[in-house]
mmCIF file of C-alpha atoms and ligand atoms in Angstrom:
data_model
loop_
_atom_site.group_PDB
_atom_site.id
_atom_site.type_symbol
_atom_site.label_atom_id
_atom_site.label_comp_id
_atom_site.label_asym_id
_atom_site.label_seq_id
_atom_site.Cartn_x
_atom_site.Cartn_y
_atom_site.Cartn_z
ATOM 1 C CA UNK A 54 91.797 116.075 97.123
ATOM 2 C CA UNK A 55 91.344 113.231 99.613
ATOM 3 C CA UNK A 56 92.594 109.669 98.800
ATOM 4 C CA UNK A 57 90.673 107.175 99.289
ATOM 5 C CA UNK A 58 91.512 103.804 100.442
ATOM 6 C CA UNK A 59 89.581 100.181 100.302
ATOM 7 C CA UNK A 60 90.502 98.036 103.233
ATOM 8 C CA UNK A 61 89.253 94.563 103.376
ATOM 9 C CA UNK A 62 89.148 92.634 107.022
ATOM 10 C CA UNK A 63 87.629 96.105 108.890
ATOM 11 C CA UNK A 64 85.880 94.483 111.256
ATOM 12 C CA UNK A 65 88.250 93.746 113.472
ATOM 13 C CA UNK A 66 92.249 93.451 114.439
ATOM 14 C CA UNK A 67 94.827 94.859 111.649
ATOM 15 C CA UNK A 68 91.774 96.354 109.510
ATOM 16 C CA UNK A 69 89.704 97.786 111.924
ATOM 17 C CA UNK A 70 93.204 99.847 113.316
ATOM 18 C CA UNK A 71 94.403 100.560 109.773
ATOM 19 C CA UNK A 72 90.743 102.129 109.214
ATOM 20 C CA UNK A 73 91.568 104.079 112.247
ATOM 21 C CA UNK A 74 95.013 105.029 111.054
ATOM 22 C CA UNK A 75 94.305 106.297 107.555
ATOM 23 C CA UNK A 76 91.266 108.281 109.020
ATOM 24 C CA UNK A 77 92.865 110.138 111.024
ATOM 25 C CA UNK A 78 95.179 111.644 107.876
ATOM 26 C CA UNK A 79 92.010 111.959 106.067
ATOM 27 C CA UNK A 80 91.755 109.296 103.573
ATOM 28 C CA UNK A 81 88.405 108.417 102.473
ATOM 29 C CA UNK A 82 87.604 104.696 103.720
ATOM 30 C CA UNK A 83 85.663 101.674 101.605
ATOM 31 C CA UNK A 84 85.341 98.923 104.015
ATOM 32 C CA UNK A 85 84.506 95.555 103.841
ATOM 33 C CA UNK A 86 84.249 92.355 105.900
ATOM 34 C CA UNK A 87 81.292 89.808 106.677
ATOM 35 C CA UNK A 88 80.170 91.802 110.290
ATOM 36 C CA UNK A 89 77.842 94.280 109.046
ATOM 37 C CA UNK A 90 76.953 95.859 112.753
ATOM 38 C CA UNK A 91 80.502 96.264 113.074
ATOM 39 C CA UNK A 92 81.354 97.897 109.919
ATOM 40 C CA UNK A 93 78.434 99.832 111.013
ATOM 41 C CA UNK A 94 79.278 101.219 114.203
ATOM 42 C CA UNK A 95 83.108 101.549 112.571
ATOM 43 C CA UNK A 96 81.612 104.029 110.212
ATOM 44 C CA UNK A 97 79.577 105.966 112.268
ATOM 45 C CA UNK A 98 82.885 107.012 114.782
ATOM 46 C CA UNK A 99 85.037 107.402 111.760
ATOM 47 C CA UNK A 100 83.015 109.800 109.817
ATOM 48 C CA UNK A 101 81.974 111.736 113.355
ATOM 49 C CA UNK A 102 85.705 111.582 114.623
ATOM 50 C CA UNK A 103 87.504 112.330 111.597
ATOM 51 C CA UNK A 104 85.111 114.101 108.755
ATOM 52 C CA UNK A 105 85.595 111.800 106.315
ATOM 53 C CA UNK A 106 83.656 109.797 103.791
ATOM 54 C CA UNK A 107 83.238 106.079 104.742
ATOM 55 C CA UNK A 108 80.990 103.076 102.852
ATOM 56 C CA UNK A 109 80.792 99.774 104.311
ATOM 57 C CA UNK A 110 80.209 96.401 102.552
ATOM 58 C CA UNK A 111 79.363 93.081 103.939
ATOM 59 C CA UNK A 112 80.077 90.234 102.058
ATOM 60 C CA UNK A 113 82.524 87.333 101.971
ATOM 61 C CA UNK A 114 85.606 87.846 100.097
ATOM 62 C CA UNK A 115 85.654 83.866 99.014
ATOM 63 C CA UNK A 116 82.361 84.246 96.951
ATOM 64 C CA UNK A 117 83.655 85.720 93.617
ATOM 65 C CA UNK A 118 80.101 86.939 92.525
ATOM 66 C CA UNK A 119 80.068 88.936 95.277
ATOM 67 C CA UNK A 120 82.811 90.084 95.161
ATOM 68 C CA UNK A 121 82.497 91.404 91.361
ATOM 69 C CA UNK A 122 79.158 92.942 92.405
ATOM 70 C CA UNK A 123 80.743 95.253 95.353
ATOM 71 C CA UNK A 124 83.820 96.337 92.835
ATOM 72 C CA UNK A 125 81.580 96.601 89.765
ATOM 73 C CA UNK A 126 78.286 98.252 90.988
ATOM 74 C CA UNK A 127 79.192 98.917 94.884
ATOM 75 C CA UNK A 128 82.017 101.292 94.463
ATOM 76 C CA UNK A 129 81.256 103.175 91.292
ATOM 77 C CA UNK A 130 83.980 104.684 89.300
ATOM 78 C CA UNK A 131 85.293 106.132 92.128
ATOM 79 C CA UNK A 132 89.766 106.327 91.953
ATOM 80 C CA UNK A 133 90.669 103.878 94.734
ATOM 81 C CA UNK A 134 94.348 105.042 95.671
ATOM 82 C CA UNK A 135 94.963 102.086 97.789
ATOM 83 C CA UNK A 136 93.907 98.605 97.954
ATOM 84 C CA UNK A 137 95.091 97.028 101.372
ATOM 85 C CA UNK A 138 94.541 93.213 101.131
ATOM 86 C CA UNK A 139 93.844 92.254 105.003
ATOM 87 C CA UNK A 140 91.095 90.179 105.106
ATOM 88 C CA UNK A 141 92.667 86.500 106.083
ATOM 89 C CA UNK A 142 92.744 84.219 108.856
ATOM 90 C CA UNK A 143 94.529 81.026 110.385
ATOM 91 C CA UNK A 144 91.928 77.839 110.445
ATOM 92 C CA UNK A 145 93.118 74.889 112.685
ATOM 93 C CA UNK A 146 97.096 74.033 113.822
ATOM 94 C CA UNK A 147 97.888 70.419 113.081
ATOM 95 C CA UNK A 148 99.621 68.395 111.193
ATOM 96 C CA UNK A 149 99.176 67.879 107.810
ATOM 97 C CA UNK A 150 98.070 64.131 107.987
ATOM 98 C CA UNK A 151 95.695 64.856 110.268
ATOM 99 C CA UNK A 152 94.346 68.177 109.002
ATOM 100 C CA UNK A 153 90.920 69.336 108.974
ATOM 101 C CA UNK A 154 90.254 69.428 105.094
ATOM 102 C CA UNK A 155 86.947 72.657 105.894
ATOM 103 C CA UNK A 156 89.867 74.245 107.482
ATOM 104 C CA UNK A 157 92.247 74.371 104.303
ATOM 105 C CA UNK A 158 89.525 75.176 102.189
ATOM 106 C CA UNK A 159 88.440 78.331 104.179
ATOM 107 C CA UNK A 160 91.998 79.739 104.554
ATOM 108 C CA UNK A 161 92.858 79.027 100.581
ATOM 109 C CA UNK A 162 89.731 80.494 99.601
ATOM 110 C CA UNK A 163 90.341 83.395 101.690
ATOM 111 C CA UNK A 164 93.866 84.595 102.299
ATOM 112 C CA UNK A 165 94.832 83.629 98.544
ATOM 113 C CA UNK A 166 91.573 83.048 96.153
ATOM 114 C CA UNK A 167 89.784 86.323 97.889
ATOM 115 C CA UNK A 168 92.718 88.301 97.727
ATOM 116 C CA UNK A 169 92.844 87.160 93.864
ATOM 117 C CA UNK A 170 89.467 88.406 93.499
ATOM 118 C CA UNK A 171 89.847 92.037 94.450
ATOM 119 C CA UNK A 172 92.952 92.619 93.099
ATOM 120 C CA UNK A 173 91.827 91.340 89.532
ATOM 121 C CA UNK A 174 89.008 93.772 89.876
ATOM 122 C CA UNK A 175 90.538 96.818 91.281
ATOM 123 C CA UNK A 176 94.423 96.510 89.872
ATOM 124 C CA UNK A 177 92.809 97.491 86.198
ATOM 125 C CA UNK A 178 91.401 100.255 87.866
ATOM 126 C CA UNK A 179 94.883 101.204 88.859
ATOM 127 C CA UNK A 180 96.988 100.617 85.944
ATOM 128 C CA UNK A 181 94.483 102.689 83.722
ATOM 129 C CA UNK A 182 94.853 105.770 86.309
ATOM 130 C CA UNK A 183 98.363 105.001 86.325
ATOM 131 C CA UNK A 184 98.540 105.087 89.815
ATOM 132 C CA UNK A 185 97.658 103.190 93.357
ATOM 133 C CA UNK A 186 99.078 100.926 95.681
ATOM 134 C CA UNK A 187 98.328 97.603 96.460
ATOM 135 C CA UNK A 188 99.516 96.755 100.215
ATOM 136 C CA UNK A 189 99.127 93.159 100.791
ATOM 137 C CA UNK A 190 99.356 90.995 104.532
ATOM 138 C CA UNK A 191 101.242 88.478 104.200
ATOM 139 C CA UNK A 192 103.371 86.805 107.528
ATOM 140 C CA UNK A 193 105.653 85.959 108.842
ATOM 141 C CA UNK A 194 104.336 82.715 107.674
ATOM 142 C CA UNK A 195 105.139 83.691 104.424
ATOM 143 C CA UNK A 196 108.767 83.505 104.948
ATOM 144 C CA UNK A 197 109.172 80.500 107.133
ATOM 145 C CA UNK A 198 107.430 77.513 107.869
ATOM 146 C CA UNK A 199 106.383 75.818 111.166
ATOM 147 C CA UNK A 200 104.853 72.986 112.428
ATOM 148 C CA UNK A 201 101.723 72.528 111.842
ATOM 149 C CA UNK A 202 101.212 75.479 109.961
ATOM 150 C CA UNK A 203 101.429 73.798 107.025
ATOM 151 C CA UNK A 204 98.488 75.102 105.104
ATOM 152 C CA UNK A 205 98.457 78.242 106.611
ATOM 153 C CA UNK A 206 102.117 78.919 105.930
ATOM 154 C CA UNK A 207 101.434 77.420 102.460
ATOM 155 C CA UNK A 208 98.546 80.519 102.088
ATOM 156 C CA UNK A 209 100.803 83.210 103.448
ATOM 157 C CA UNK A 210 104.327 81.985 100.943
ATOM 158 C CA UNK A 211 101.695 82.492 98.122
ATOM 159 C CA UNK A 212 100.360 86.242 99.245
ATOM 160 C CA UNK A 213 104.252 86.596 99.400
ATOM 161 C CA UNK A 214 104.585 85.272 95.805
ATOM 162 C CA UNK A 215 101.453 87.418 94.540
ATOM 163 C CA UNK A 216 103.073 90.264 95.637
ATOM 164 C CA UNK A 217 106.120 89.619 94.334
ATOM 165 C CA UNK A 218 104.823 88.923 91.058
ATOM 166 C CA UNK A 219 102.710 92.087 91.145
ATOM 167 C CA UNK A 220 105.386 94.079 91.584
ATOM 168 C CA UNK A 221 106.915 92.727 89.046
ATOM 169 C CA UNK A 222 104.381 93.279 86.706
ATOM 170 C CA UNK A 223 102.892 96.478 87.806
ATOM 171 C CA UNK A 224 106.575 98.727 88.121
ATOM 172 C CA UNK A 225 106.374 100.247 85.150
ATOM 173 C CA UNK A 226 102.576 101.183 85.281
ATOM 174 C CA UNK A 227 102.544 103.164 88.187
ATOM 175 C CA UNK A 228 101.403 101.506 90.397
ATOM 176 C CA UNK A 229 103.180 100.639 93.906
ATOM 177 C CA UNK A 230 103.200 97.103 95.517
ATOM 178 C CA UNK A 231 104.026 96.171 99.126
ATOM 179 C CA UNK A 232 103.819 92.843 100.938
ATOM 180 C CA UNK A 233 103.850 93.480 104.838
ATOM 181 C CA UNK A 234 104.532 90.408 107.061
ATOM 182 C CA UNK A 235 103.910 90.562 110.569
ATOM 183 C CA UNK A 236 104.896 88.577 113.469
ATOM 184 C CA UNK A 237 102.412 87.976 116.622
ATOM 185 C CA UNK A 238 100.132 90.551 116.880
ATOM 186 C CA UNK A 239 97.433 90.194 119.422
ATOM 187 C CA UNK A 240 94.039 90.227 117.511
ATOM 188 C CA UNK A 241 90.768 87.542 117.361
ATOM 189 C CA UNK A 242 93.235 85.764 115.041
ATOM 190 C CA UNK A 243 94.360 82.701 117.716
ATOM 191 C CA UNK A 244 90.445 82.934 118.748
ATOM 192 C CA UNK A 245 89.850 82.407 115.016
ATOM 193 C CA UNK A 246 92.584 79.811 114.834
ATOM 194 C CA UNK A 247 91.472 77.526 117.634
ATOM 195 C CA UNK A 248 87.823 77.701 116.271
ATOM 196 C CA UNK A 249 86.350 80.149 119.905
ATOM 197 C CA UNK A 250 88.290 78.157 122.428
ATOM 198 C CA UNK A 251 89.511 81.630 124.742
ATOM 199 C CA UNK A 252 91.618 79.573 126.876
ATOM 200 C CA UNK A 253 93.756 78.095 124.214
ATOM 201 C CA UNK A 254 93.992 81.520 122.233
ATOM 202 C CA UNK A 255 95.281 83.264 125.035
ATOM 203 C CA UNK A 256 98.408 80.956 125.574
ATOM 204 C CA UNK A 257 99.925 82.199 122.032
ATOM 205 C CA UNK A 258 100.448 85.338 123.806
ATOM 206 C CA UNK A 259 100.937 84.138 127.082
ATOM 207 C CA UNK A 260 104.161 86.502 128.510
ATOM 208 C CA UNK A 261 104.784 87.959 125.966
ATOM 209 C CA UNK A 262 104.030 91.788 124.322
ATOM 210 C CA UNK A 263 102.741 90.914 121.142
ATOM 211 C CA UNK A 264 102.570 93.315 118.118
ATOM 212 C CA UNK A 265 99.027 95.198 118.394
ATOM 213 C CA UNK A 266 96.743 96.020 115.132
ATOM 214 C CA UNK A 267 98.110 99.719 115.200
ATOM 215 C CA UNK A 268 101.443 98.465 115.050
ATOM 216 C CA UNK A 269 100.482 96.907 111.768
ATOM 217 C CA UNK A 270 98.482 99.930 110.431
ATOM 218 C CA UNK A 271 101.460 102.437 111.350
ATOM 219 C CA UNK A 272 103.605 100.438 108.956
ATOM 220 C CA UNK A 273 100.757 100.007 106.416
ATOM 221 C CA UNK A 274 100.124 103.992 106.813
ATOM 222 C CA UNK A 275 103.687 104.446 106.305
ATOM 223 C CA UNK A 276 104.015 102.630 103.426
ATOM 224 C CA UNK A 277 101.155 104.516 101.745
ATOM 225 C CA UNK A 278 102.451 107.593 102.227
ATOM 226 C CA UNK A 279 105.536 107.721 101.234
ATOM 227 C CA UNK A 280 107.037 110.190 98.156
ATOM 228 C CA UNK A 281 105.631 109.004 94.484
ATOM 229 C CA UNK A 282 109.091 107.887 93.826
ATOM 230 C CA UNK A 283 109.615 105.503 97.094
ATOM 231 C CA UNK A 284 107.976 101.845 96.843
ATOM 232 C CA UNK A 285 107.990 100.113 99.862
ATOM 233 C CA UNK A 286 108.547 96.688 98.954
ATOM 234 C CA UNK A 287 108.587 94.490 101.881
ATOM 235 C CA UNK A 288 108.356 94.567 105.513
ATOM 236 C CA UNK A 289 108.870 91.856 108.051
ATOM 237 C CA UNK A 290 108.085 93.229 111.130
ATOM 238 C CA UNK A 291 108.114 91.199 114.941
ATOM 239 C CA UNK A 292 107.974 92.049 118.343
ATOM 240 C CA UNK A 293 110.818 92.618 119.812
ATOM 241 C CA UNK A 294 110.592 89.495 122.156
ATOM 242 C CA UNK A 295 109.967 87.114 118.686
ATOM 243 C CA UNK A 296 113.162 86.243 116.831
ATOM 244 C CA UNK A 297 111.670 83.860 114.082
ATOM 245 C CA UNK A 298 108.590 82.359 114.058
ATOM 246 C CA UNK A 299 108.996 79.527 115.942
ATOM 247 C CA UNK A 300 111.631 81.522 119.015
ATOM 248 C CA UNK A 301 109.436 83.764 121.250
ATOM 249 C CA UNK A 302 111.237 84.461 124.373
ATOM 250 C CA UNK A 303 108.405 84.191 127.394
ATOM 251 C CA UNK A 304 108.611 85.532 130.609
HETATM 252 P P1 NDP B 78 91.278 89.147 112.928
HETATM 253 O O1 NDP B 78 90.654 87.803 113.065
HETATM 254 O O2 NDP B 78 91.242 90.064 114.096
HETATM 255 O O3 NDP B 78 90.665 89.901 111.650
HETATM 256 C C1 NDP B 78 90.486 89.215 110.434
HETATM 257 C C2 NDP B 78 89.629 90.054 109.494
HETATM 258 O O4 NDP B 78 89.472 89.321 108.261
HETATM 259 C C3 NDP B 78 88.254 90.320 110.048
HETATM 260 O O5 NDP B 78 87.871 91.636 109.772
HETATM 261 C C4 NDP B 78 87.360 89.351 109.266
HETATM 262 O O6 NDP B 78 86.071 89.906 109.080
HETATM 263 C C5 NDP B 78 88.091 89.305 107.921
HETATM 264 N N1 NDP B 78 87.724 88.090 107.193
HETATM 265 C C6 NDP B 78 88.034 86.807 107.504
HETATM 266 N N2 NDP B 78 87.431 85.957 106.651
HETATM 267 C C7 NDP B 78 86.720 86.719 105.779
HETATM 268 C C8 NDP B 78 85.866 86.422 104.682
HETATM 269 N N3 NDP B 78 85.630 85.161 104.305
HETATM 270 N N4 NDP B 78 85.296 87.442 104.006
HETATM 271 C C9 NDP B 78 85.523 88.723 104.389
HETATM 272 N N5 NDP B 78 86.329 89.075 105.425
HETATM 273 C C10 NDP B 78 86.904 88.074 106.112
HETATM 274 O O7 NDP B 78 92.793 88.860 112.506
HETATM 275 P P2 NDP B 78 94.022 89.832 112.158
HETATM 276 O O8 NDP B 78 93.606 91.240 112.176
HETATM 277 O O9 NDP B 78 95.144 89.412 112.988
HETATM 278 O O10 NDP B 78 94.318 89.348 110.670
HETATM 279 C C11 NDP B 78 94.359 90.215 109.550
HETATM 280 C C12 NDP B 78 95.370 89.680 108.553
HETATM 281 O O11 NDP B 78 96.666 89.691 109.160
HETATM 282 C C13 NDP B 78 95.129 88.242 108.112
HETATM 283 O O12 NDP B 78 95.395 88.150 106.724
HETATM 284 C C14 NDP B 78 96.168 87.443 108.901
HETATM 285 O O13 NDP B 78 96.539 86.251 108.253
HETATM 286 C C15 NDP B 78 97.296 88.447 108.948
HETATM 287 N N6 NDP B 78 98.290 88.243 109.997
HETATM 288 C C16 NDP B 78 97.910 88.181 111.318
HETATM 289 C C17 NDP B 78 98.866 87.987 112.293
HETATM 290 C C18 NDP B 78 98.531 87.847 113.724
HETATM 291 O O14 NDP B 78 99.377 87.335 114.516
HETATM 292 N N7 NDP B 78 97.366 88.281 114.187
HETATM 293 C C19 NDP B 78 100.292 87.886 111.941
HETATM 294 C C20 NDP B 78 100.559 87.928 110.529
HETATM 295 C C21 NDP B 78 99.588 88.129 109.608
HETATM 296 P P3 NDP B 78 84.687 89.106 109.264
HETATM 297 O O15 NDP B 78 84.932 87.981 110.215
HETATM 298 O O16 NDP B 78 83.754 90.141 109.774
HETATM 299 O O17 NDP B 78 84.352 88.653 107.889
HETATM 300 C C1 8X3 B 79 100.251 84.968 111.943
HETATM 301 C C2 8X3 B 79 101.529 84.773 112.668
HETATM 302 O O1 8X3 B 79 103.184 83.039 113.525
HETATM 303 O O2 8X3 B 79 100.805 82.568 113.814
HETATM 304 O O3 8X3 B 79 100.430 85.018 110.567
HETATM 305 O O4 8X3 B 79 101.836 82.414 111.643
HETATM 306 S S1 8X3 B 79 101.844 83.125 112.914
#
């Protein structure tokens, strides 16, 4: 029978390729994100491409109501098999002391309170089945801190931390947890970051080959489907030209 997996984040970047990635082994696809013309048009070449099933939800992972209503009435009783927690972003880049206060509050209430959310909802799910896997994106933020990432990097150490304390407490239930924490990748994430400004977004991957989103998915695929026995904890993976996150050789 087909697995089916919930990706949050679809609309674009790491989502939109895992969505890609996990249809073309046939997994059926839950997907959610605020865009709803791009979840949309995701689902429509997905399910002609591939075959598969594919439901889209729109709705903002930092609103908790809604997010109860799309895992408690949305979904059904379907078995989710995996839970891949990708919906984040980077708000602002400047020091702490003069930090823009709407830009801490959208990246805590999204890359850790949102995160919370779902996994609260659909972990229960898991642990009564027995079985699932909960892939969260972390970063290479997660692991280091730079400047002026302060808040961000603060988010990203506490996906790291959620996962580890997952894991932790979900071993001996069944079910499989695995943080993934990627370097530059080349998304709408430095776009997001600098608030539209194109010019400025493009200089973060100024001469350099950044990661792309399938990059990301092939290691989130892999992880998925690996042998019941095998949990993939943790993966920190760069491009090749990044050796921590503040050395990026340019050309
Ligand atoms: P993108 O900006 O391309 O994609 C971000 C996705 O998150 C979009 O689908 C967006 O959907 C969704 N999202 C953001 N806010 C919300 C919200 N409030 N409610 C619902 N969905 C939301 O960035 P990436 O693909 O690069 O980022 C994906 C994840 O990877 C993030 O967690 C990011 O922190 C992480 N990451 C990215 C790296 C990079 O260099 N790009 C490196 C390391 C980690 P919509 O706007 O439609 O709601
Ligand atoms: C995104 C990568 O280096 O901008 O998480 O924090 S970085």
């Amino acid at each position: 029978m087909s697995k089916t997996a919930i990706i949050t984040g679809a609309t674009a970047g790491i989502g939109e390729a895992t969505a890609i990635e996990f249809a073309k082994i046939g997994y059926n696809l839950i997907l959610t994100g605020r865009r709803k013309v791009r979840l949309e048009k995701l689902r429509s070449e997905l399910t002609s491409r591939y075959g598969i099933q594919v439901s889209f939800h729109a709705f903002d992972i930092r609103v908790k109501a809604e997010v109860e209503n799309f895992c408690r009435n949305e979904i059904g009783d379907r078995t989710i098999d995996v839970l891949v927690n990708n919906a984040g972003l980077a708000s602002g880049l400047s020091p702490l002391h003069e930090g823009d206060v709407n830009d801490w509050e959208k990246m805590i209430d999204t890359n850790v309170k949102g995160l919370l959310y779902i996994t609260r909802e659909i972990a229960p799910r898991m642990v009564e089945a027995k079985s699932g896997h909960i892939i969260n994106i972390g970063s290479i933020a997660g692991n280091e801190v730079y400047p002026n990432g302060n808040v961000y990097c603060a988010t990203k150490h506490a996906v790291h931390a959620i996962s580890e304390g997952l894991r932790r407490e979900l071993y001996d239930k069944g079910v499989k947890v695995t943080n993934i924490a990627p370097g530059l990748v080349e998304t709408e994430f430095s776009m997001v970051r600098f608030h539209g400004d194109e010019k400025r977004a493009e200089t973060v991957y100024d001469g350099i080959e950044a990661l792309t989103g399938k990059d990301i998915a092939d290691c989130i695929v892999f992880a998925a489907t690996r042998p019941k026995h095998v949990n993939v904890a943790d993966i920190l993976v760069l491009p090749t030209c990044q050796g921590s996150a503040t050395q990026v050789d340019r050309k």
